[in-house]
Tab-separated table of N, CA and C in Angstrom:
chain	number	residue	atom	x	y	z
A	1	SER	N	60.833	36.166	-144.495
A	1	SER	CA	59.580	36.181	-145.223
A	1	SER	C	59.277	37.592	-145.717
A	2	GLU	N	58.526	37.671	-146.751
A	2	GLU	CA	58.133	38.951	-147.332
A	2	GLU	C	56.920	39.512	-146.593
A	3	PRO	N	56.763	40.860	-146.582
A	3	PRO	CA	55.564	41.439	-145.965
A	3	PRO	C	54.298	40.831	-146.575
A	4	GLY	N	53.397	40.428	-145.721
A	4	GLY	CA	52.153	39.828	-146.170
A	4	GLY	C	52.191	38.315	-146.281
A	5	ASP	N	53.403	37.712	-146.176
A	5	ASP	CA	53.501	36.257	-146.258
A	5	ASP	C	52.946	35.580	-145.012
A	6	LEU	N	53.066	36.231	-143.868
A	6	LEU	CA	52.546	35.688	-142.616
A	6	LEU	C	51.297	36.448	-142.206
A	7	ARG	N	50.339	35.723	-141.684
A	7	ARG	CA	49.116	36.345	-141.172
A	7	ARG	C	48.942	35.909	-139.727
A	8	LEU	N	48.551	36.846	-138.869
A	8	LEU	CA	48.358	36.560	-137.458
A	8	LEU	C	46.870	36.452	-137.160
A	9	PHE	N	46.490	35.378	-136.496
A	9	PHE	CA	45.118	35.174	-136.049
A	9	PHE	C	45.125	34.995	-134.544
A	10	TYR	N	44.027	35.381	-133.902
A	10	TYR	CA	43.967	35.294	-132.447
A	10	TYR	C	42.552	34.963	-131.999
A	11	TYR	N	42.454	34.476	-130.781
A	11	TYR	CA	41.155	34.374	-130.123
A	11	TYR	C	41.348	34.553	-128.630
A	12	ASN	N	40.323	35.056	-128.002
A	12	ASN	CA	40.270	35.249	-126.559
A	12	ASN	C	39.067	34.455	-126.088
A	13	ARG	N	39.328	33.314	-125.501
A	13	ARG	CA	38.246	32.428	-125.089
A	13	ARG	C	37.694	32.871	-123.750
A	14	THR	N	36.566	33.548	-123.789
A	14	THR	CA	35.894	33.992	-122.576
A	14	THR	C	34.442	33.569	-122.663
A	15	PRO	N	33.950	32.750	-121.806
A	15	PRO	CA	34.672	32.042	-120.748
A	15	PRO	C	35.537	30.934	-121.328
A	16	LEU	N	36.365	30.343	-120.475
A	16	LEU	CA	37.304	29.324	-120.949
A	16	LEU	C	36.618	28.099	-121.535
A	17	THR	N	35.360	27.929	-121.257
A	17	THR	CA	34.633	26.781	-121.801
A	17	THR	C	34.083	27.047	-123.199
A	18	ALA	N	34.236	28.263	-123.697
A	18	ALA	CA	33.738	28.601	-125.039
A	18	ALA	C	34.548	27.856	-126.105
A	19	PRO	N	33.950	27.573	-127.255
A	19	PRO	CA	34.684	26.877	-128.323
A	19	PRO	C	35.799	27.749	-128.891
A	20	GLN	N	36.795	27.097	-129.492
A	20	GLN	CA	37.956	27.797	-130.045
A	20	GLN	C	37.748	28.228	-131.490
A	21	GLU	N	36.554	28.263	-131.977
A	21	GLU	CA	36.315	28.505	-133.391
A	21	GLU	C	36.215	29.981	-133.754
A	22	ASN	N	36.339	30.872	-132.803
A	22	ASN	CA	36.154	32.302	-133.063
A	22	ASN	C	37.484	33.004	-133.336
A	23	TRP	N	38.231	32.518	-134.305
A	23	TRP	CA	39.506	33.132	-134.656
A	23	TRP	C	39.253	34.424	-135.434
A	24	SER	N	40.060	35.442	-135.146
A	24	SER	CA	39.994	36.722	-135.865
A	24	SER	C	41.385	37.053	-136.370
A	25	GLU	N	41.438	37.761	-137.491
A	25	GLU	CA	42.742	38.166	-138.013
A	25	GLU	C	43.193	39.454	-137.342
A	26	CYS	N	44.477	39.683	-137.345
A	26	CYS	CA	45.073	40.894	-136.778
A	26	CYS	C	44.243	42.115	-137.174
A	27	PRO	N	43.852	42.945	-136.191
A	27	PRO	CA	43.011	44.099	-136.514
A	27	PRO	C	43.737	45.193	-137.291
A	28	GLN	N	45.079	45.284	-137.135
A	28	GLN	CA	45.816	46.344	-137.838
A	28	GLN	C	47.276	45.940	-137.996
A	29	TYR	N	47.657	45.583	-139.229
A	29	TYR	CA	49.062	45.301	-139.504
A	29	TYR	C	49.811	46.622	-139.622
A	30	SER	N	51.052	46.642	-139.145
A	30	SER	CA	51.865	47.852	-139.184
A	30	SER	C	52.335	48.136	-140.606
A	31	MET	N	52.294	49.396	-140.992
A	31	MET	CA	52.819	49.805	-142.295
A	31	MET	C	54.314	50.118	-142.191
A	32	GLU	N	54.779	50.478	-140.983
A	32	GLU	CA	56.177	50.857	-140.785
A	32	GLU	C	57.079	49.661	-140.502
A	33	ARG	N	56.545	48.657	-139.808
A	33	ARG	CA	57.357	47.516	-139.400
A	33	ARG	C	56.734	46.232	-139.945
A	34	PRO	N	57.431	45.557	-140.843
A	34	PRO	CA	56.894	44.328	-141.427
A	34	PRO	C	56.600	43.277	-140.352
A	35	ASN	N	55.548	42.526	-140.565
A	35	ASN	CA	55.177	41.414	-139.686
A	35	ASN	C	54.862	41.841	-138.260
A	36	GLU	N	54.369	43.055	-138.078
A	36	GLU	CA	53.968	43.521	-136.754
A	36	GLU	C	52.467	43.794	-136.760
A	37	CYS	N	51.815	43.421	-135.658
A	37	CYS	CA	50.375	43.591	-135.515
A	37	CYS	C	50.097	44.496	-134.323
A	38	PHE	N	49.141	45.413	-134.475
A	38	PHE	CA	48.787	46.339	-133.399
A	38	PHE	C	47.367	46.054	-132.929
A	39	PHE	N	47.209	45.933	-131.616
A	39	PHE	CA	45.904	45.741	-130.991
A	39	PHE	C	45.583	46.980	-130.174
A	40	ASP	N	44.499	47.671	-130.498
A	40	ASP	CA	44.099	48.826	-129.700
A	40	ASP	C	43.210	48.359	-128.548
A	41	ARG	N	42.719	49.299	-127.760
A	41	ARG	CA	41.918	48.936	-126.581
A	41	ARG	C	40.614	48.228	-126.946
A	42	ASN	N	40.119	48.430	-128.163
A	42	ASN	CA	38.892	47.742	-128.583
A	42	ASN	C	39.112	46.255	-128.850
A	43	HIS	N	40.370	45.857	-129.019
A	43	HIS	CA	40.697	44.467	-129.322
A	43	HIS	C	41.500	43.805	-128.204
A	44	THR	N	41.544	44.434	-127.033
A	44	THR	CA	42.384	43.926	-125.952
A	44	THR	C	41.624	43.872	-124.641
A	45	SER	N	41.749	42.755	-123.967
A	45	SER	CA	41.219	42.607	-122.610
A	45	SER	C	42.361	42.164	-121.709
A	46	ILE	N	42.576	42.899	-120.653
A	46	ILE	CA	43.657	42.548	-119.737
A	46	ILE	C	43.179	41.455	-118.790
A	47	TRP	N	44.103	40.731	-118.236
A	47	TRP	CA	43.858	39.628	-117.293
A	47	TRP	C	43.187	38.434	-117.961
A	48	THR	N	43.273	38.349	-119.254
A	48	THR	CA	42.800	37.160	-119.957
A	48	THR	C	43.925	36.639	-120.835
A	49	THR	N	43.811	35.410	-121.248
A	49	THR	CA	44.827	34.799	-122.096
A	49	THR	C	44.309	34.698	-123.525
A	50	TYR	N	45.112	35.180	-124.449
A	50	TYR	CA	44.823	35.053	-125.873
A	50	TYR	C	45.646	33.891	-126.420
A	51	THR	N	45.164	33.296	-127.464
A	51	THR	CA	45.963	32.336	-128.213
A	51	THR	C	46.173	32.942	-129.586
A	52	ILE	N	47.429	32.947	-130.041
A	52	ILE	CA	47.734	33.521	-131.350
A	52	ILE	C	48.330	32.448	-132.254
A	53	GLN	N	48.078	32.597	-133.544
A	53	GLN	CA	48.612	31.695	-134.559
A	53	GLN	C	49.281	32.500	-135.660
A	54	LEU	N	50.388	31.981	-136.173
A	54	LEU	CA	50.997	32.501	-137.389
A	54	LEU	C	50.646	31.536	-138.505
A	55	ARG	N	50.001	32.056	-139.539
A	55	ARG	CA	49.577	31.228	-140.666
A	55	ARG	C	50.174	31.771	-141.960
A	56	SER	N	50.203	30.908	-142.965
A	56	SER	CA	50.638	31.344	-144.291
A	56	SER	C	49.587	32.268	-144.897
A	57	ARG	N	49.982	32.968	-145.943
A	57	ARG	CA	49.069	33.911	-146.605
A	57	ARG	C	47.752	33.239	-147.003
A	58	ASP	N	47.837	32.021	-147.536
A	58	ASP	CA	46.625	31.316	-147.968
A	58	ASP	C	45.991	30.485	-146.845
A	59	GLN	N	46.555	30.545	-145.654
A	59	GLN	CA	46.085	29.864	-144.443
A	59	GLN	C	46.193	28.347	-144.522
A	60	ASP	N	46.921	27.815	-145.513
A	60	ASP	CA	47.092	26.367	-145.619
A	60	ASP	C	48.117	25.829	-144.621
A	61	VAL	N	49.033	26.684	-144.162
A	61	VAL	CA	50.093	26.249	-143.252
A	61	VAL	C	49.974	27.004	-141.935
A	62	LEU	N	49.977	26.256	-140.837
A	62	LEU	CA	50.016	26.842	-139.494
A	62	LEU	C	51.455	26.715	-139.010
A	63	TYR	N	52.147	27.857	-138.835
A	63	TYR	CA	53.549	27.837	-138.439
A	63	TYR	C	53.735	27.729	-136.931
A	64	ASP	N	52.895	28.400	-136.175
A	64	ASP	CA	53.088	28.425	-134.728
A	64	ASP	C	51.782	28.800	-134.051
A	65	GLU	N	51.618	28.318	-132.827
A	65	GLU	CA	50.472	28.692	-131.998
A	65	GLU	C	50.974	28.812	-130.569
A	66	THR	N	50.624	29.909	-129.906
A	66	THR	CA	51.100	30.123	-128.544
A	66	THR	C	50.106	30.949	-127.740
A	67	PRO	N	49.995	30.675	-126.432
A	67	PRO	CA	49.163	31.516	-125.568
A	67	PRO	C	49.937	32.768	-125.152
A	68	VAL	N	49.228	33.870	-124.982
A	68	VAL	CA	49.846	35.141	-124.598
A	68	VAL	C	48.961	35.820	-123.566
A	69	GLU	N	49.569	36.270	-122.469
A	69	GLU	CA	48.828	37.055	-121.482
A	69	GLU	C	49.145	38.530	-121.693
A	70	VAL	N	48.130	39.324	-121.905
A	70	VAL	CA	48.302	40.745	-122.203
A	70	VAL	C	49.095	41.445	-121.102
A	71	SER	N	48.863	41.099	-119.858
A	71	SER	CA	49.537	41.776	-118.746
A	71	SER	C	51.051	41.606	-118.796
A	72	PHE	N	51.557	40.581	-119.503
A	72	PHE	CA	52.993	40.362	-119.602
A	72	PHE	C	53.634	41.107	-120.765
A	73	ILE	N	52.856	41.541	-121.744
A	73	ILE	CA	53.452	42.159	-122.931
A	73	ILE	C	53.012	43.590	-123.190
A	74	VAL	N	52.005	44.075	-122.474
A	74	VAL	CA	51.502	45.426	-122.724
A	74	VAL	C	52.565	46.461	-122.358
A	75	LYS	N	52.613	47.533	-123.123
A	75	LYS	CA	53.539	48.636	-122.867
A	75	LYS	C	52.710	49.881	-122.573
A	76	PRO	N	52.318	50.073	-121.315
A	76	PRO	CA	51.473	51.227	-120.986
A	76	PRO	C	52.254	52.532	-121.044
A	77	ASP	N	51.523	53.623	-121.170
A	77	ASP	CA	52.156	54.933	-121.108
A	77	ASP	C	52.689	55.153	-119.699
A	78	PRO	N	53.847	55.820	-119.573
A	78	PRO	CA	54.397	56.076	-118.238
A	78	PRO	C	53.519	57.062	-117.469
A	79	PRO	N	53.571	57.010	-116.142
A	79	PRO	CA	52.799	57.961	-115.331
A	79	PRO	C	53.211	59.405	-115.619
A	80	VAL	N	52.264	60.306	-115.491
A	80	VAL	CA	52.515	61.725	-115.747
A	80	VAL	C	52.167	62.516	-114.494
A	81	GLU	N	52.993	63.492	-114.173
A	81	GLU	CA	52.760	64.421	-113.062
A	81	GLU	C	52.515	63.717	-111.733
A	82	LEU	N	53.420	62.832	-111.384
A	82	LEU	CA	53.300	62.164	-110.084
A	82	LEU	C	53.818	63.027	-108.968
């Protein structure tokens, strides 16, 4: 796919009983790596599950939807001066 053809949407349902209608688009697409999305600390909560979707540019097609736990994919900075 070409850059911009796929759009990533996500939601973090807190509490779990909240409706799923609060989808947000990727807060920052990468300029260096096509089809990559960056979430900073303002858009990330650890120990919760996010659901992400890959959609077409016009949002007419939903390609995939999957749950993601931040604790399994986060890449923290290594410890310093231990």
